[in-house]
Short mmCIF file of C-alpha atoms in Angstrom, two decimals:
data_model
loop_
_atom_site.label_atom_id
_atom_site.label_comp_id
_atom_site.label_asym_id
_atom_site.label_seq_id
_atom_site.Cartn_x
_atom_site.Cartn_y
_atom_site.Cartn_z
CA MET A 1305 -12.65 -6.77 9.09
CA THR A 1306 -10.91 -3.78 8.12
CA TYR A 1307 -11.83 -0.40 7.96
CA PRO A 1308 -10.75 2.45 5.96
CA ASP A 1309 -8.43 4.97 7.64
CA SER A 1310 -11.15 7.75 6.97
CA VAL A 1311 -13.12 5.78 9.11
CA ILE A 1312 -10.69 5.65 12.24
CA SER A 1313 -9.80 9.21 12.34
CA GLU A 1314 -13.45 10.39 11.82
CA GLN A 1315 -13.72 8.56 15.06
CA ALA A 1316 -11.01 9.48 16.60
CA SER A 1317 -12.13 13.20 15.60
CA ASN A 1318 -15.11 13.41 17.38
CA GLY A 1319 -13.53 11.69 20.70
CA PHE A 1320 -15.20 8.49 20.09
CA GLU A 1321 -12.84 5.26 20.55
CA PRO A 1322 -14.82 2.41 19.76
CA LEU A 1323 -14.77 -0.52 21.61
CA PRO A 1324 -13.35 -4.12 20.10
CA GLY A 1325 -16.41 -5.35 17.67
CA ASP A 1326 -18.04 -1.64 17.72
CA ALA A 1327 -17.20 -1.13 13.81
CA GLU A 1328 -18.72 -4.75 13.14
CA MET A 1329 -21.77 -4.28 14.75
CA MET A 1330 -22.54 -0.92 13.02
CA MET A 1331 -21.89 -2.75 9.42
CA LEU A 1332 -24.66 -5.36 10.49
CA ALA A 1333 -26.83 -2.48 11.66
CA LEU A 1334 -25.80 -1.09 7.82
CA GLY A 1335 -26.81 -4.32 6.22
CA ALA A 1336 -30.19 -4.19 7.95
CA ALA A 1337 -30.32 -0.36 7.17
CA ARG A 1338 -30.00 -1.53 3.36
CA GLU A 1339 -32.80 -4.28 3.52
CA ALA A 1340 -35.08 -1.55 4.59
CA ARG A 1341 -34.21 0.63 1.78
CA GLU A 1342 -34.94 -2.54 -0.65
CA HIS A 1343 -38.62 -2.31 0.50
CA GLY A 1344 -39.17 1.18 0.60
CA ASP A 1345 -38.53 2.08 4.04
CA VAL A 1346 -35.94 4.96 5.35
CA PRO A 1347 -32.59 2.87 5.54
CA ILE A 1348 -32.04 2.72 9.04
CA GLY A 1349 -30.70 0.00 11.03
CA ALA A 1350 -30.18 -1.23 14.39
CA VAL A 1351 -28.45 -4.09 16.29
CA ILE A 1352 -28.82 -5.32 19.90
CA ALA A 1353 -25.57 -6.91 21.41
CA ARG A 1354 -24.25 -8.53 24.23
CA GLN A 1355 -21.22 -9.76 24.97
CA GLY A 1356 -19.99 -9.36 21.18
CA THR A 1357 -22.93 -11.31 20.17
CA ALA A 1358 -25.61 -10.03 18.16
CA LEU A 1359 -28.94 -10.47 19.98
CA ALA A 1360 -31.38 -8.70 17.69
CA MET A 1361 -31.30 -6.91 14.80
CA ALA A 1362 -33.73 -5.10 12.16
CA GLY A 1363 -34.34 -2.32 9.71
CA ASN A 1364 -37.05 -0.15 9.35
CA ARG A 1365 -40.08 -1.61 8.55
CA ARG A 1366 -42.90 1.56 8.77
CA GLU A 1367 -43.47 1.12 5.09
CA ILE A 1368 -43.70 -2.82 4.82
CA ASP A 1369 -46.22 -3.18 8.18
CA ARG A 1370 -47.96 0.13 7.92
CA ASP A 1371 -47.27 0.67 11.24
CA PRO A 1372 -45.93 4.36 12.53
CA THR A 1373 -43.85 2.82 15.16
CA ALA A 1374 -42.21 0.23 13.09
CA HIS A 1375 -38.79 2.02 13.53
CA ALA A 1376 -35.37 -0.72 13.43
CA GLU A 1377 -34.72 0.38 17.09
CA LEU A 1378 -37.86 -0.83 18.61
CA ILE A 1379 -37.90 -3.63 16.66
CA ALA A 1380 -34.44 -5.03 17.51
CA ILE A 1381 -35.78 -4.20 21.19
CA ARG A 1382 -38.49 -6.31 21.03
CA GLU A 1383 -36.75 -9.23 19.31
CA ALA A 1384 -33.78 -8.64 22.33
CA ALA A 1385 -35.86 -9.01 24.85
CA ASN A 1386 -37.39 -11.76 23.58
CA ALA A 1387 -34.35 -13.27 23.25
CA LEU A 1388 -33.16 -12.47 26.56
CA GLY A 1389 -36.78 -13.28 28.15
CA GLY A 1390 -37.17 -10.19 30.00
CA TRP A 1391 -38.28 -6.66 29.58
CA ARG A 1392 -34.56 -5.17 31.16
CA LEU A 1393 -32.00 -5.52 28.62
CA PRO A 1394 -28.85 -5.31 31.26
CA GLU A 1395 -25.36 -5.67 29.71
CA THR A 1396 -26.29 -4.55 25.98
CA THR A 1397 -25.44 -2.27 23.41
CA LEU A 1398 -27.91 -0.57 20.79
CA TYR A 1399 -26.23 0.04 17.50
CA VAL A 1400 -28.09 2.42 14.96
CA THR A 1401 -27.03 4.28 11.94
CA LEU A 1402 -29.06 7.12 12.78
CA GLU A 1403 -29.33 8.85 16.06
CA PRO A 1404 -32.69 7.94 17.73
CA CYS A 1405 -35.80 9.75 18.02
CA ALA A 1406 -37.59 10.52 20.68
CA MET A 1407 -39.75 7.58 20.50
CA CYS A 1408 -36.94 5.31 20.27
CA ALA A 1409 -34.99 7.47 22.60
CA GLY A 1410 -38.07 6.78 25.51
CA ALA A 1411 -37.96 3.03 24.61
CA ILE A 1412 -34.23 2.88 25.21
CA VAL A 1413 -34.67 4.39 28.60
CA LEU A 1414 -37.42 2.30 29.38
CA ALA A 1415 -35.58 -0.74 28.37
CA ARG A 1416 -32.57 -0.03 30.45
CA ILE A 1417 -29.83 -0.36 27.46
CA PRO A 1418 -27.14 0.47 29.04
CA ARG A 1419 -24.79 1.73 26.05
CA VAL A 1420 -25.94 3.45 22.52
CA VAL A 1421 -23.62 4.11 19.76
CA PHE A 1422 -25.17 5.47 16.49
CA GLY A 1423 -23.58 6.73 13.30
CA ALA A 1424 -24.82 9.85 11.73
CA GLU A 1425 -26.70 12.62 13.62
CA ASP A 1426 -30.29 13.64 12.65
CA PRO A 1427 -30.41 17.31 13.14
CA LYS A 1428 -34.31 17.19 12.66
CA ALA A 1429 -35.58 14.56 15.19
CA GLY A 1430 -32.08 13.49 17.07
CA ALA A 1431 -33.05 12.70 20.69
CA ALA A 1432 -29.89 11.62 21.82
CA GLY A 1433 -28.26 15.09 21.41
CA SER A 1434 -29.09 17.31 18.31
CA VAL A 1435 -32.79 18.26 18.88
CA MET A 1436 -33.15 17.06 22.59
CA ASN A 1437 -31.57 14.60 24.57
CA ILE A 1438 -33.71 12.36 26.19
CA LEU A 1439 -31.03 9.84 26.64
CA ASP A 1440 -29.14 12.14 29.00
CA ASP A 1441 -32.23 13.89 31.48
CA PRO A 1442 -31.56 13.70 34.53
CA ALA A 1443 -35.24 13.56 35.75
CA LEU A 1444 -35.21 9.79 33.80
CA ASN A 1445 -34.45 7.09 36.09
CA HIS A 1446 -31.80 5.86 33.23
CA ARG A 1447 -29.34 7.25 31.26
CA PRO A 1448 -26.84 5.26 29.00
CA GLN A 1449 -24.08 5.80 27.99
CA VAL A 1450 -24.33 7.28 24.42
CA GLN A 1451 -21.07 7.71 21.58
CA SER A 1452 -21.85 9.09 18.36
CA GLY A 1453 -20.02 9.14 14.95
CA LEU A 1454 -19.32 5.49 14.40
CA LEU A 1455 -19.22 4.85 10.37
CA ALA A 1456 -21.21 8.28 10.36
CA LYS A 1457 -19.95 9.07 6.81
CA GLU A 1458 -21.67 5.10 5.60
CA CYS A 1459 -24.81 5.97 7.37
CA GLY A 1460 -25.05 9.34 6.51
CA ASP A 1461 -24.37 8.57 2.86
CA LEU A 1462 -27.00 5.99 2.72
CA LEU A 1463 -29.67 7.94 3.95
CA ARG A 1464 -28.50 11.03 1.58
CA ASP A 1465 -28.62 8.88 -1.43
CA PHE A 1466 -31.69 7.10 -0.37
CA PHE A 1467 -33.75 10.81 -0.32
CA ALA A 1468 -32.13 12.07 -2.94
CA ALA A 1469 -33.18 9.03 -5.13
CA ARG A 1470 -36.68 9.69 -4.02
CA ARG A 1471 -36.51 13.32 -4.94
CA GLY A 1472 -35.24 12.76 -8.14
#
């Protein structure tokens, strides 16, 4: 799969050099986000991959499940833990279309996910550097590598369009 030059230059401008397969996994996360939008949820998607293979994929389900904790990241973490047979998720990468919130960042730390890649920053509730940085808190026993900006425009546009339609 090829991606527009704007995606590559956007990634390079923020210092993030994606690994092979990163864009493909984020495209899967965007697909899960679009599915969430179809049932009225905020379009956020997450994928957890290990060695280039997606173990789990989820979109937000807060509205459809009537569950405030049904964030894409938490659902994907549960599915990946089930797939791996344990609560630790070694050698995995979490791809998520929006910077994780405090709840999701806490779950990422607890699951020992070693790498997090997110698309759009969340200046209102981001807990991976925007508002707070739970994922790099030296008081915690695990700090994953965090990379941001992968397909940021696509991730951000999906959210902006969703909220514009709700307001309009």
